[in-house]
Amino acid sequence: MPVRLLAIETSCDETAAAVVDDGCRIRSNVIASQIDLHRRYGGVFPELASRAHLEAIAAVVDQAMQESGASWESLSAVAVTKGPGLPGSLVVGVNMAKGICLARDLPLIGVNHLEGHIYSHWLDADGGQTSIVHRLEALGSPFPLLALIVSGGHTELVLMRDHGKYELLGHTVDDAVGEAFDKVARMLNLGYPGGPAIQRAAQTGNPHRFKFSRPRISLSAKTARVASDAFLFSFSGAKTHAMHLIRETSRSANGAVTRYTPVNDIAASFQEAVTSWLAEKTIQAAELYRVKAVLVGGGVSANKLLREKLQAHFGVAVSFPPLALCTDNAAMIGAAGYFAFMRGARDDLGMDVVPDLKLGM
Ligand code: KG4
Ligand code: ZN
């Protein structure tokens, strides 16, 4: 009998539920996206997000159970994202999970969303191909591993020495990289979500026309949470630089985008700069800690240039989950939840959401 988890994820703007066997086999993976709802605001609008989660959650969970072909009796536990994320959104998923655990007498496992992104690399891809970590496991221990988590809410570089053992090596001291993509896309009138829009515009732009200078970041940055400044990131300077470029080139009084604005060159130069910064620090960390593989996750890992830069430099394997597993989903919470469950982790029904949850807590 497999260890079968129902997993729920509502930390941001996707209402998601999945059924996962043994932390790797996806029986179902249902995602109701709110992209259309947030498009007109150019970003996620928290109050609308929680209301949309409430409306969608019961149907999404039902669909995940139905598509899995699994019975409620065959479940071993329910895993749910307890943080980090938007408080009003997290509450919807956590309350749903608690309700199911109470009604079906199942154990509850609260999962860190970032841990979910890391464990997306343990999931079998479509067609049942085993992932890089499974291939490493077949040869012995896959650890140490380095995870780069890059999304609309996160930019974290994490050293993983064993299951459940994380060391935060670096993070952003201001905007998350996906947030910077979204903001620059909005300034350039490219639409939401910004990452794919910038990538598209950059295809016909000159990435070397504008130079975005590399941010100098030291541990004096008030938000720094790490032991060394070597792997800190900052993206707000690049965003401001893009705004100045638009002003300087637009020939309009209010600095808005006009037909003179070299939109594609700005998009390409911005993308070139931020993906270089991410790739360089990731490569340095991978070499320093002699990791066996680099696991890249979060929405920004869909970026083609970032993928190319990471793959071009590496002596170690770089793992990218299939696109559907890079962005927020519940299957990854089922994978992380499985390993926590097997370690004996259990939460009680008094579990609360932790919007600023850190890895390893
Ligand atoms: O992981 P995700 O779906 O949600 C969270 O933020 O947790 O990531 C969404 C982010 C958005 O900021 C979006 O602009 C960015 O991922 N993104 C990309 C690309 N596709 C999505 N950024 C750069 N290049 C892309 N191709
Ligand atoms: Zn995420």
mmCIF file of C-alpha atoms and ligand atoms in Angstrom:
data_model
loop_
_atom_site.group_PDB
_atom_site.id
_atom_site.type_symbol
_atom_site.label_atom_id
_atom_site.label_comp_id
_atom_site.label_asym_id
_atom_site.label_seq_id
_atom_site.Cartn_x
_atom_site.Cartn_y
_atom_site.Cartn_z
ATOM 1 C CA MET A 1 0.000 0.000 0.000
ATOM 2 C CA PRO A 2 1.474 3.377 -0.952
ATOM 3 C CA VAL A 3 1.684 6.222 1.545
ATOM 4 C CA ARG A 4 -0.903 8.496 -0.041
ATOM 5 C CA LEU A 5 -1.268 12.191 0.785
ATOM 6 C CA LEU A 6 -3.912 14.708 -0.151
ATOM 7 C CA ALA A 7 -2.094 18.047 -0.413
ATOM 8 C CA ILE A 8 -3.485 21.578 -0.426
ATOM 9 C CA GLU A 9 -1.743 24.832 -1.410
ATOM 10 C CA THR A 10 -3.283 28.322 -1.156
ATOM 11 C CA SER A 11 -0.340 30.538 -0.152
ATOM 12 C CA CYS A 12 -0.630 33.074 -2.954
ATOM 13 C CA ASP A 13 -2.887 33.198 -6.002
ATOM 14 C CA GLU A 14 -3.297 29.552 -7.004
ATOM 15 C CA THR A 15 -5.920 27.350 -5.361
ATOM 16 C CA ALA A 16 -4.389 23.906 -5.666
ATOM 17 C CA ALA A 17 -4.955 20.326 -4.481
ATOM 18 C CA ALA A 18 -3.190 17.103 -5.381
ATOM 19 C CA VAL A 19 -2.986 13.433 -4.472
ATOM 20 C CA VAL A 20 0.572 12.075 -4.320
ATOM 21 C CA ASP A 21 1.768 8.534 -3.599
ATOM 22 C CA ASP A 22 5.065 7.907 -1.759
ATOM 23 C CA GLY A 23 6.177 11.517 -2.238
ATOM 24 C CA CYS A 24 6.841 11.062 -5.944
ATOM 25 C CA ARG A 25 3.921 9.664 -7.954
ATOM 26 C CA ILE A 26 1.358 12.309 -8.867
ATOM 27 C CA ARG A 27 -2.131 10.804 -9.087
ATOM 28 C CA SER A 28 -3.784 14.194 -9.603
ATOM 29 C CA ASN A 29 -2.647 17.822 -9.543
ATOM 30 C CA VAL A 30 -5.416 20.415 -9.861
ATOM 31 C CA ILE A 31 -4.699 24.150 -10.044
ATOM 32 C CA ALA A 32 -7.265 26.969 -10.259
ATOM 33 C CA SER A 33 -5.287 30.044 -11.267
ATOM 34 C CA GLN A 34 -6.349 33.575 -10.381
ATOM 35 C CA ILE A 35 -4.128 35.246 -12.982
ATOM 36 C CA ASP A 36 -7.078 36.792 -14.831
ATOM 37 C CA LEU A 37 -8.463 38.201 -11.597
ATOM 38 C CA HIS A 38 -5.199 39.968 -10.660
ATOM 39 C CA ARG A 39 -4.168 41.028 -14.167
ATOM 40 C CA ARG A 40 -5.886 44.405 -13.998
ATOM 41 C CA TYR A 41 -3.950 45.268 -10.815
ATOM 42 C CA GLY A 42 -0.599 44.197 -12.275
ATOM 43 C CA GLY A 43 -0.002 41.983 -9.233
ATOM 44 C CA VAL A 44 -1.728 39.894 -6.602
ATOM 45 C CA PHE A 45 -4.468 41.730 -4.701
ATOM 46 C CA PRO A 46 -4.608 39.983 -1.286
ATOM 47 C CA GLU A 47 -8.277 40.473 -0.369
ATOM 48 C CA LEU A 48 -9.443 39.284 -3.762
ATOM 49 C CA ALA A 49 -7.086 36.316 -3.555
ATOM 50 C CA SER A 50 -8.519 35.011 -0.288
ATOM 51 C CA ARG A 51 -12.088 35.407 -1.497
ATOM 52 C CA ALA A 52 -11.286 33.542 -4.721
ATOM 53 C CA HIS A 53 -9.621 30.743 -2.702
ATOM 54 C CA LEU A 54 -12.776 30.404 -0.598
ATOM 55 C CA GLU A 55 -14.936 30.110 -3.680
ATOM 56 C CA ALA A 56 -12.687 27.560 -5.387
ATOM 57 C CA ILE A 57 -11.256 25.364 -2.631
ATOM 58 C CA ALA A 58 -14.027 22.775 -2.160
ATOM 59 C CA ALA A 59 -14.374 22.117 -5.891
ATOM 60 C CA VAL A 60 -10.592 21.932 -6.376
ATOM 61 C CA VAL A 61 -10.192 19.365 -3.576
ATOM 62 C CA ASP A 62 -13.140 17.332 -4.927
ATOM 63 C CA GLN A 63 -11.650 17.366 -8.407
ATOM 64 C CA ALA A 64 -8.219 16.295 -7.116
ATOM 65 C CA MET A 65 -9.812 13.343 -5.283
ATOM 66 C CA GLN A 66 -11.913 12.355 -8.290
ATOM 67 C CA GLU A 67 -9.099 12.598 -10.828
ATOM 68 C CA SER A 68 -6.814 10.566 -8.570
ATOM 69 C CA GLY A 69 -9.243 7.644 -8.565
ATOM 70 C CA ALA A 70 -8.319 7.187 -4.887
ATOM 71 C CA SER A 71 -10.820 6.695 -2.092
ATOM 72 C CA TRP A 72 -10.863 8.870 1.020
ATOM 73 C CA GLU A 73 -10.188 5.702 3.042
ATOM 74 C CA SER A 74 -6.912 5.141 1.188
ATOM 75 C CA LEU A 75 -5.388 8.456 2.351
ATOM 76 C CA SER A 76 -2.591 8.360 4.936
ATOM 77 C CA ALA A 77 -2.542 12.089 5.769
ATOM 78 C CA VAL A 78 -3.378 15.601 4.602
ATOM 79 C CA ALA A 79 -0.506 18.046 3.911
ATOM 80 C CA VAL A 80 -1.109 21.783 3.632
ATOM 81 C CA THR A 81 1.014 24.903 3.176
ATOM 82 C CA LYS A 82 1.085 26.751 6.511
ATOM 83 C CA GLY A 83 3.459 29.543 5.343
ATOM 84 C CA PRO A 84 5.077 31.653 4.136
ATOM 85 C CA GLY A 85 2.399 33.455 2.162
ATOM 86 C CA LEU A 86 -0.556 35.807 2.324
ATOM 87 C CA PRO A 87 -2.337 35.319 5.689
ATOM 88 C CA GLY A 88 -5.878 35.462 4.290
ATOM 89 C CA SER A 89 -4.992 32.994 1.546
ATOM 90 C CA LEU A 90 -3.130 30.522 3.774
ATOM 91 C CA VAL A 91 -6.068 30.381 6.208
ATOM 92 C CA VAL A 92 -8.407 29.048 3.517
ATOM 93 C CA GLY A 93 -6.194 26.049 2.711
ATOM 94 C CA VAL A 94 -5.319 25.332 6.340
ATOM 95 C CA ASN A 95 -8.963 25.415 7.459
ATOM 96 C CA MET A 96 -9.959 23.106 4.623
ATOM 97 C CA ALA A 97 -7.192 20.668 5.576
ATOM 98 C CA LYS A 98 -8.162 20.767 9.247
ATOM 99 C CA GLY A 99 -11.813 20.117 8.378
ATOM 100 C CA ILE A 100 -10.906 17.053 6.313
ATOM 101 C CA CYS A 101 -8.575 15.728 9.035
ATOM 102 C CA LEU A 102 -11.277 16.135 11.649
ATOM 103 C CA ALA A 103 -14.010 14.532 9.543
ATOM 104 C CA ARG A 104 -11.857 11.630 8.271
ATOM 105 C CA ASP A 105 -9.639 11.173 11.329
ATOM 106 C CA LEU A 106 -6.441 11.786 9.367
ATOM 107 C CA PRO A 107 -3.091 13.230 10.503
ATOM 108 C CA LEU A 108 -2.377 16.843 9.535
ATOM 109 C CA ILE A 109 1.044 17.892 8.195
ATOM 110 C CA GLY A 110 1.831 21.620 7.918
ATOM 111 C CA VAL A 111 4.372 22.278 5.157
ATOM 112 C CA ASN A 112 6.663 25.213 4.428
ATOM 113 C CA HIS A 113 5.929 26.486 0.916
ATOM 114 C CA LEU A 114 9.665 26.846 0.120
ATOM 115 C CA GLU A 115 10.232 23.256 1.176
ATOM 116 C CA GLY A 116 7.512 22.405 -1.330
ATOM 117 C CA HIS A 117 9.450 24.094 -4.135
ATOM 118 C CA ILE A 118 12.548 22.124 -3.118
ATOM 119 C CA TYR A 119 10.661 18.813 -3.001
ATOM 120 C CA SER A 120 9.096 19.401 -6.419
ATOM 121 C CA HIS A 121 12.385 17.838 -7.593
ATOM 122 C CA TRP A 122 11.401 14.512 -6.038
ATOM 123 C CA LEU A 123 8.239 14.274 -8.129
ATOM 124 C CA ASP A 124 8.190 12.033 -11.194
ATOM 125 C CA ALA A 125 7.658 14.021 -14.369
ATOM 126 C CA ASP A 126 4.885 13.321 -16.882
ATOM 127 C CA GLY A 127 5.461 9.903 -18.344
ATOM 128 C CA GLY A 128 7.011 8.697 -15.078
ATOM 129 C CA GLN A 129 10.616 9.786 -15.738
ATOM 130 C CA THR A 130 12.637 9.790 -12.562
ATOM 131 C CA SER A 131 14.217 13.078 -11.543
ATOM 132 C CA ILE A 132 17.886 13.972 -11.036
ATOM 133 C CA VAL A 133 17.579 13.465 -7.264
ATOM 134 C CA HIS A 134 16.214 9.954 -7.781
ATOM 135 C CA ARG A 135 19.147 9.161 -10.049
ATOM 136 C CA LEU A 136 21.540 10.493 -7.390
ATOM 137 C CA GLU A 137 19.709 8.475 -4.710
ATOM 138 C CA ALA A 138 20.217 5.322 -6.778
ATOM 139 C CA LEU A 139 23.992 5.950 -6.524
ATOM 140 C CA GLY A 140 23.940 6.714 -2.775
ATOM 141 C CA SER A 141 23.107 9.930 -0.913
ATOM 142 C CA PRO A 142 22.022 12.866 -3.131
ATOM 143 C CA PHE A 143 23.233 15.387 -0.517
ATOM 144 C CA PRO A 144 24.511 18.062 -0.262
ATOM 145 C CA LEU A 145 22.128 19.813 -2.650
ATOM 146 C CA LEU A 146 21.745 23.496 -3.424
ATOM 147 C CA ALA A 147 18.287 24.934 -4.063
ATOM 148 C CA LEU A 148 17.645 28.216 -5.869
ATOM 149 C CA ILE A 149 14.041 29.290 -5.274
ATOM 150 C CA VAL A 150 13.001 32.176 -7.489
ATOM 151 C CA SER A 151 9.403 33.352 -7.648
ATOM 152 C CA GLY A 152 7.137 36.350 -7.250
ATOM 153 C CA GLY A 153 7.620 36.197 -3.487
ATOM 154 C CA HIS A 154 11.035 34.577 -3.071
ATOM 155 C CA THR A 155 14.682 34.638 -4.030
ATOM 156 C CA GLU A 156 16.452 32.176 -1.769
ATOM 157 C CA LEU A 157 19.617 30.136 -2.031
ATOM 158 C CA VAL A 158 19.407 27.159 0.317
ATOM 159 C CA LEU A 159 21.961 24.483 1.159
ATOM 160 C CA MET A 160 20.308 21.158 1.930
ATOM 161 C CA ARG A 161 22.524 18.690 3.786
ATOM 162 C CA ASP A 162 19.829 16.065 4.381
ATOM 163 C CA HIS A 163 16.048 15.654 4.272
ATOM 164 C CA GLY A 164 14.547 18.459 6.339
ATOM 165 C CA LYS A 165 17.976 20.074 7.026
ATOM 166 C CA TYR A 166 18.310 23.500 5.451
ATOM 167 C CA GLU A 167 20.815 26.320 5.705
ATOM 168 C CA LEU A 168 19.838 29.664 4.206
ATOM 169 C CA LEU A 169 22.921 30.854 2.294
ATOM 170 C CA GLY A 170 21.407 33.882 0.611
ATOM 171 C CA HIS A 171 18.240 35.809 -0.135
ATOM 172 C CA THR A 172 17.070 39.125 -1.532
ATOM 173 C CA VAL A 173 17.334 42.171 0.681
ATOM 174 C CA ASP A 174 14.489 43.923 -1.155
ATOM 175 C CA ASP A 175 12.250 42.773 -4.042
ATOM 176 C CA ALA A 176 11.919 39.138 -5.044
ATOM 177 C CA VAL A 177 13.223 38.592 -8.557
ATOM 178 C CA GLY A 178 9.780 37.668 -9.948
ATOM 179 C CA GLU A 179 8.368 40.800 -8.360
ATOM 180 C CA ALA A 180 11.051 42.847 -10.176
ATOM 181 C CA PHE A 181 10.103 41.154 -13.475
ATOM 182 C CA ASP A 182 6.441 41.976 -12.785
ATOM 183 C CA LYS A 183 7.156 45.626 -11.872
ATOM 184 C CA VAL A 184 9.441 46.291 -14.851
ATOM 185 C CA ALA A 185 6.896 44.661 -17.179
ATOM 186 C CA ARG A 186 4.213 46.928 -15.778
ATOM 187 C CA MET A 187 6.394 50.029 -16.328
ATOM 188 C CA LEU A 188 6.959 48.886 -19.918
ATOM 189 C CA ASN A 189 3.208 48.234 -20.439
ATOM 190 C CA LEU A 190 3.916 44.585 -21.159
ATOM 191 C CA GLY A 191 1.169 43.137 -18.966
ATOM 192 C CA TYR A 192 0.940 40.577 -16.157
ATOM 193 C CA PRO A 193 2.509 38.225 -15.246
ATOM 194 C CA GLY A 194 5.656 40.107 -16.115
ATOM 195 C CA GLY A 195 8.229 37.318 -16.368
ATOM 196 C CA PRO A 196 6.901 35.660 -19.524
ATOM 197 C CA ALA A 197 6.100 39.116 -21.011
ATOM 198 C CA ILE A 198 9.678 40.379 -20.481
ATOM 199 C CA GLN A 199 11.064 37.124 -21.866
ATOM 200 C CA ARG A 200 8.926 37.513 -25.005
ATOM 201 C CA ALA A 201 9.842 41.189 -25.541
ATOM 202 C CA ALA A 202 13.525 40.424 -24.924
ATOM 203 C CA GLN A 203 13.606 37.960 -27.820
ATOM 204 C CA THR A 204 13.855 40.840 -30.278
ATOM 205 C CA GLY A 205 15.808 43.202 -28.001
ATOM 206 C CA ASN A 206 19.532 43.904 -27.600
ATOM 207 C CA PRO A 207 20.595 42.597 -24.159
ATOM 208 C CA HIS A 208 23.812 44.642 -24.239
ATOM 209 C CA ARG A 209 22.374 48.037 -25.129
ATOM 210 C CA PHE A 210 21.919 49.145 -21.508
ATOM 211 C CA LYS A 211 24.210 48.275 -18.641
ATOM 212 C CA PHE A 212 22.555 47.518 -15.312
ATOM 213 C CA SER A 213 25.254 47.804 -12.686
ATOM 214 C CA ARG A 214 25.689 44.944 -10.280
ATOM 215 C CA PRO A 215 24.303 45.824 -6.829
ATOM 216 C CA ARG A 216 26.771 45.946 -3.964
ATOM 217 C CA ILE A 217 25.102 44.427 -0.941
ATOM 218 C CA SER A 218 26.644 44.027 2.467
ATOM 219 C CA LEU A 219 25.427 42.459 5.674
ATOM 220 C CA SER A 220 24.627 45.960 6.865
ATOM 221 C CA ALA A 221 21.422 45.592 4.819
ATOM 222 C CA LYS A 222 18.878 45.650 7.634
ATOM 223 C CA THR A 223 16.962 42.686 6.308
ATOM 224 C CA ALA A 224 19.934 40.301 5.951
ATOM 225 C CA ARG A 225 19.259 36.970 7.675
ATOM 226 C CA VAL A 226 22.418 35.072 6.737
ATOM 227 C CA ALA A 227 25.950 34.517 8.003
ATOM 228 C CA SER A 228 27.803 35.974 5.014
ATOM 229 C CA ASP A 229 26.953 38.598 2.432
ATOM 230 C CA ALA A 230 28.406 36.541 -0.435
ATOM 231 C CA PHE A 231 25.042 35.285 -1.628
ATOM 232 C CA LEU A 232 22.753 38.222 -0.955
ATOM 233 C CA PHE A 233 20.663 39.555 -3.859
ATOM 234 C CA SER A 234 19.041 42.907 -4.579
ATOM 235 C CA PHE A 235 16.715 43.790 -7.450
ATOM 236 C CA SER A 236 15.174 47.147 -6.534
ATOM 237 C CA GLY A 237 18.113 49.038 -8.094
ATOM 238 C CA ALA A 238 17.538 47.312 -11.437
ATOM 239 C CA LYS A 239 13.877 48.230 -11.283
ATOM 240 C CA THR A 240 14.717 51.894 -10.605
ATOM 241 C CA HIS A 241 17.298 51.851 -13.392
ATOM 242 C CA ALA A 242 14.652 50.558 -15.821
ATOM 243 C CA MET A 243 12.371 53.413 -14.749
ATOM 244 C CA HIS A 244 15.129 55.978 -15.480
ATOM 245 C CA LEU A 245 15.797 54.407 -18.879
ATOM 246 C CA ILE A 246 12.118 54.721 -19.766
ATOM 247 C CA ARG A 247 12.110 58.395 -18.686
ATOM 248 C CA GLU A 248 15.299 59.212 -20.583
ATOM 249 C CA THR A 249 14.183 57.616 -23.831
ATOM 250 C CA SER A 250 10.440 58.290 -23.928
ATOM 251 C CA ARG A 251 10.618 61.989 -24.988
ATOM 252 C CA SER A 252 7.393 62.609 -23.065
ATOM 253 C CA ALA A 253 6.798 65.034 -20.206
ATOM 254 C CA ASN A 254 5.499 62.410 -17.771
ATOM 255 C CA GLY A 255 8.141 59.789 -18.615
ATOM 256 C CA ALA A 256 5.579 57.197 -19.698
ATOM 257 C CA VAL A 257 6.299 54.644 -22.411
ATOM 258 C CA THR A 258 5.941 56.098 -25.937
ATOM 259 C CA ARG A 259 6.764 54.876 -29.430
ATOM 260 C CA TYR A 260 10.342 56.112 -28.858
ATOM 261 C CA THR A 261 10.891 53.886 -25.827
ATOM 262 C CA PRO A 262 13.184 50.982 -26.723
ATOM 263 C CA VAL A 263 10.931 48.556 -24.838
ATOM 264 C CA ASN A 264 12.511 45.372 -26.142
ATOM 265 C CA ASP A 265 16.081 46.545 -25.497
ATOM 266 C CA ILE A 266 15.221 47.583 -21.930
ATOM 267 C CA ALA A 267 13.472 44.233 -21.344
ATOM 268 C CA ALA A 268 16.410 42.298 -22.807
ATOM 269 C CA SER A 269 19.050 44.274 -20.867
ATOM 270 C CA PHE A 270 17.120 43.903 -17.602
ATOM 271 C CA GLN A 271 16.660 40.179 -18.134
ATOM 272 C CA GLU A 272 20.338 39.749 -19.061
ATOM 273 C CA ALA A 273 21.461 41.521 -15.874
ATOM 274 C CA VAL A 274 19.239 39.839 -13.302
ATOM 275 C CA THR A 275 19.664 36.328 -14.713
ATOM 276 C CA SER A 276 23.469 36.825 -14.714
ATOM 277 C CA TRP A 277 23.441 37.855 -11.047
ATOM 278 C CA LEU A 278 21.314 34.843 -10.105
ATOM 279 C CA ALA A 279 23.391 32.388 -12.131
ATOM 280 C CA GLU A 280 26.780 33.689 -10.962
ATOM 281 C CA LYS A 281 26.011 33.493 -7.231
ATOM 282 C CA THR A 282 24.371 30.097 -7.630
ATOM 283 C CA ILE A 283 27.434 28.746 -9.419
ATOM 284 C CA GLN A 284 29.767 30.185 -6.762
ATOM 285 C CA ALA A 285 27.727 28.585 -3.968
ATOM 286 C CA ALA A 286 27.543 25.243 -5.793
ATOM 287 C CA GLU A 287 31.330 25.190 -6.169
ATOM 288 C CA LEU A 288 32.029 26.358 -2.623
ATOM 289 C CA TYR A 289 29.808 23.713 -1.036
ATOM 290 C CA ARG A 290 30.635 21.003 -3.613
ATOM 291 C CA VAL A 291 26.986 20.108 -4.072
ATOM 292 C CA LYS A 292 25.877 17.120 -6.114
ATOM 293 C CA ALA A 293 23.118 19.004 -7.906
ATOM 294 C CA VAL A 294 21.386 22.360 -8.076
ATOM 295 C CA LEU A 295 17.602 22.322 -7.784
ATOM 296 C CA VAL A 296 15.909 25.352 -9.340
ATOM 297 C CA GLY A 297 12.281 26.079 -8.497
ATOM 298 C CA GLY A 298 9.634 28.813 -8.423
ATOM 299 C CA GLY A 299 7.977 30.622 -11.331
ATOM 300 C CA VAL A 300 11.123 32.446 -12.489
ATOM 301 C CA SER A 301 12.849 29.117 -13.129
ATOM 302 C CA ALA A 302 10.702 29.022 -16.278
ATOM 303 C CA ASN A 303 12.997 31.747 -17.646
ATOM 304 C CA LYS A 304 14.901 30.412 -20.643
ATOM 305 C CA LEU A 305 17.929 32.663 -20.284
ATOM 306 C CA LEU A 306 18.346 31.741 -16.612
ATOM 307 C CA ARG A 307 18.192 28.059 -17.572
ATOM 308 C CA GLU A 308 20.792 28.540 -20.288
ATOM 309 C CA LYS A 309 23.159 30.471 -18.026
ATOM 310 C CA LEU A 310 22.953 27.874 -15.259
ATOM 311 C CA GLN A 311 23.367 24.932 -17.589
ATOM 312 C CA ALA A 312 26.187 26.500 -19.589
ATOM 313 C CA HIS A 313 28.509 26.892 -16.613
ATOM 314 C CA PHE A 314 27.961 23.795 -14.657
ATOM 315 C CA GLY A 315 30.071 20.841 -13.738
ATOM 316 C CA VAL A 316 27.204 19.669 -11.515
ATOM 317 C CA ALA A 317 23.748 18.600 -12.620
ATOM 318 C CA VAL A 318 21.035 21.273 -12.664
ATOM 319 C CA SER A 319 17.491 20.092 -12.109
ATOM 320 C CA PHE A 320 14.484 21.981 -13.456
ATOM 321 C CA PRO A 321 11.092 20.420 -12.801
ATOM 322 C CA PRO A 322 8.605 20.483 -15.693
ATOM 323 C CA LEU A 323 7.071 23.964 -15.985
ATOM 324 C CA ALA A 324 3.779 22.948 -14.354
ATOM 325 C CA LEU A 325 5.711 21.887 -11.246
ATOM 326 C CA CYS A 326 7.944 25.022 -11.169
ATOM 327 C CA THR A 327 5.068 27.359 -10.450
ATOM 328 C CA ASP A 328 2.893 27.001 -7.352
ATOM 329 C CA ASN A 329 1.114 23.659 -7.150
ATOM 330 C CA ALA A 330 -0.039 21.215 -4.477
ATOM 331 C CA ALA A 331 1.859 18.134 -5.710
ATOM 332 C CA MET A 332 5.089 19.670 -4.383
ATOM 333 C CA ILE A 333 3.412 20.125 -0.979
ATOM 334 C CA GLY A 334 2.457 16.429 -1.139
ATOM 335 C CA ALA A 335 6.105 15.511 -1.809
ATOM 336 C CA ALA A 336 7.464 17.662 1.048
ATOM 337 C CA GLY A 337 4.607 16.475 3.296
ATOM 338 C CA TYR A 338 5.470 12.835 2.591
ATOM 339 C CA PHE A 339 9.050 13.226 3.835
ATOM 340 C CA ALA A 340 7.838 15.101 6.926
ATOM 341 C CA PHE A 341 5.208 12.392 7.538
ATOM 342 C CA MET A 342 7.836 9.649 7.258
ATOM 343 C CA ARG A 343 9.996 11.539 9.802
ATOM 344 C CA GLY A 344 7.032 11.408 12.174
ATOM 345 C CA ALA A 345 6.022 15.063 11.873
ATOM 346 C CA ARG A 346 2.393 15.706 12.867
ATOM 347 C CA ASP A 347 0.509 18.922 13.541
ATOM 348 C CA ASP A 348 -2.506 19.236 15.766
ATOM 349 C CA LEU A 349 -5.782 20.794 14.731
ATOM 350 C CA GLY A 350 -4.809 23.987 16.574
ATOM 351 C CA MET A 351 -2.098 24.624 13.944
ATOM 352 C CA ASP A 352 -2.053 28.225 12.789
ATOM 353 C CA VAL A 353 -0.800 29.785 9.579
ATOM 354 C CA VAL A 354 2.666 31.399 9.759
ATOM 355 C CA PRO A 355 2.809 34.103 7.043
ATOM 356 C CA ASP A 356 6.543 34.765 7.575
ATOM 357 C CA LEU A 357 7.557 31.145 8.162
ATOM 358 C CA LYS A 358 11.300 30.520 7.646
ATOM 359 C CA LEU A 359 12.846 27.281 6.432
ATOM 360 C CA GLY A 360 13.830 24.893 9.190
ATOM 361 C CA MET A 361 11.240 26.144 11.726
HETATM 362 O O1 KG4 B 1 6.138 30.449 -8.231
HETATM 363 P P1 KG4 B 1 5.147 31.386 -8.805
HETATM 364 O O2 KG4 B 1 4.124 30.833 -9.752
HETATM 365 O O3 KG4 B 1 4.336 32.119 -7.699
HETATM 366 C C1 KG4 B 1 4.915 32.718 -6.597
HETATM 367 O O4 KG4 B 1 5.268 33.909 -6.728
HETATM 368 O O5 KG4 B 1 5.072 32.025 -5.559
HETATM 369 O O6 KG4 B 1 5.983 32.541 -9.536
HETATM 370 C C2 KG4 B 1 5.380 33.591 -10.227
HETATM 371 C C3 KG4 B 1 6.468 34.554 -10.703
HETATM 372 C C4 KG4 B 1 5.917 35.831 -11.311
HETATM 373 O O7 KG4 B 1 6.605 36.925 -10.734
HETATM 374 C C5 KG4 B 1 6.236 35.684 -12.790
HETATM 375 O O8 KG4 B 1 6.446 36.931 -13.434
HETATM 376 C C6 KG4 B 1 7.497 34.861 -12.754
HETATM 377 O O9 KG4 B 1 7.262 33.921 -11.722
HETATM 378 N N1 KG4 B 1 7.754 34.168 -14.019
HETATM 379 C C7 KG4 B 1 8.837 34.413 -14.801
HETATM 380 C C8 KG4 B 1 8.689 33.614 -15.967
HETATM 381 N N2 KG4 B 1 7.519 32.897 -15.847
HETATM 382 C C9 KG4 B 1 6.978 33.259 -14.645
HETATM 383 N N3 KG4 B 1 9.885 35.230 -14.612
HETATM 384 C C10 KG4 B 1 10.815 35.278 -15.596
HETATM 385 N N4 KG4 B 1 10.732 34.546 -16.727
HETATM 386 C C11 KG4 B 1 9.703 33.727 -16.966
HETATM 387 N N5 KG4 B 1 9.631 33.032 -18.097
HETATM 388 ZN ZN ZN B 2 5.917 29.566 -4.822
#
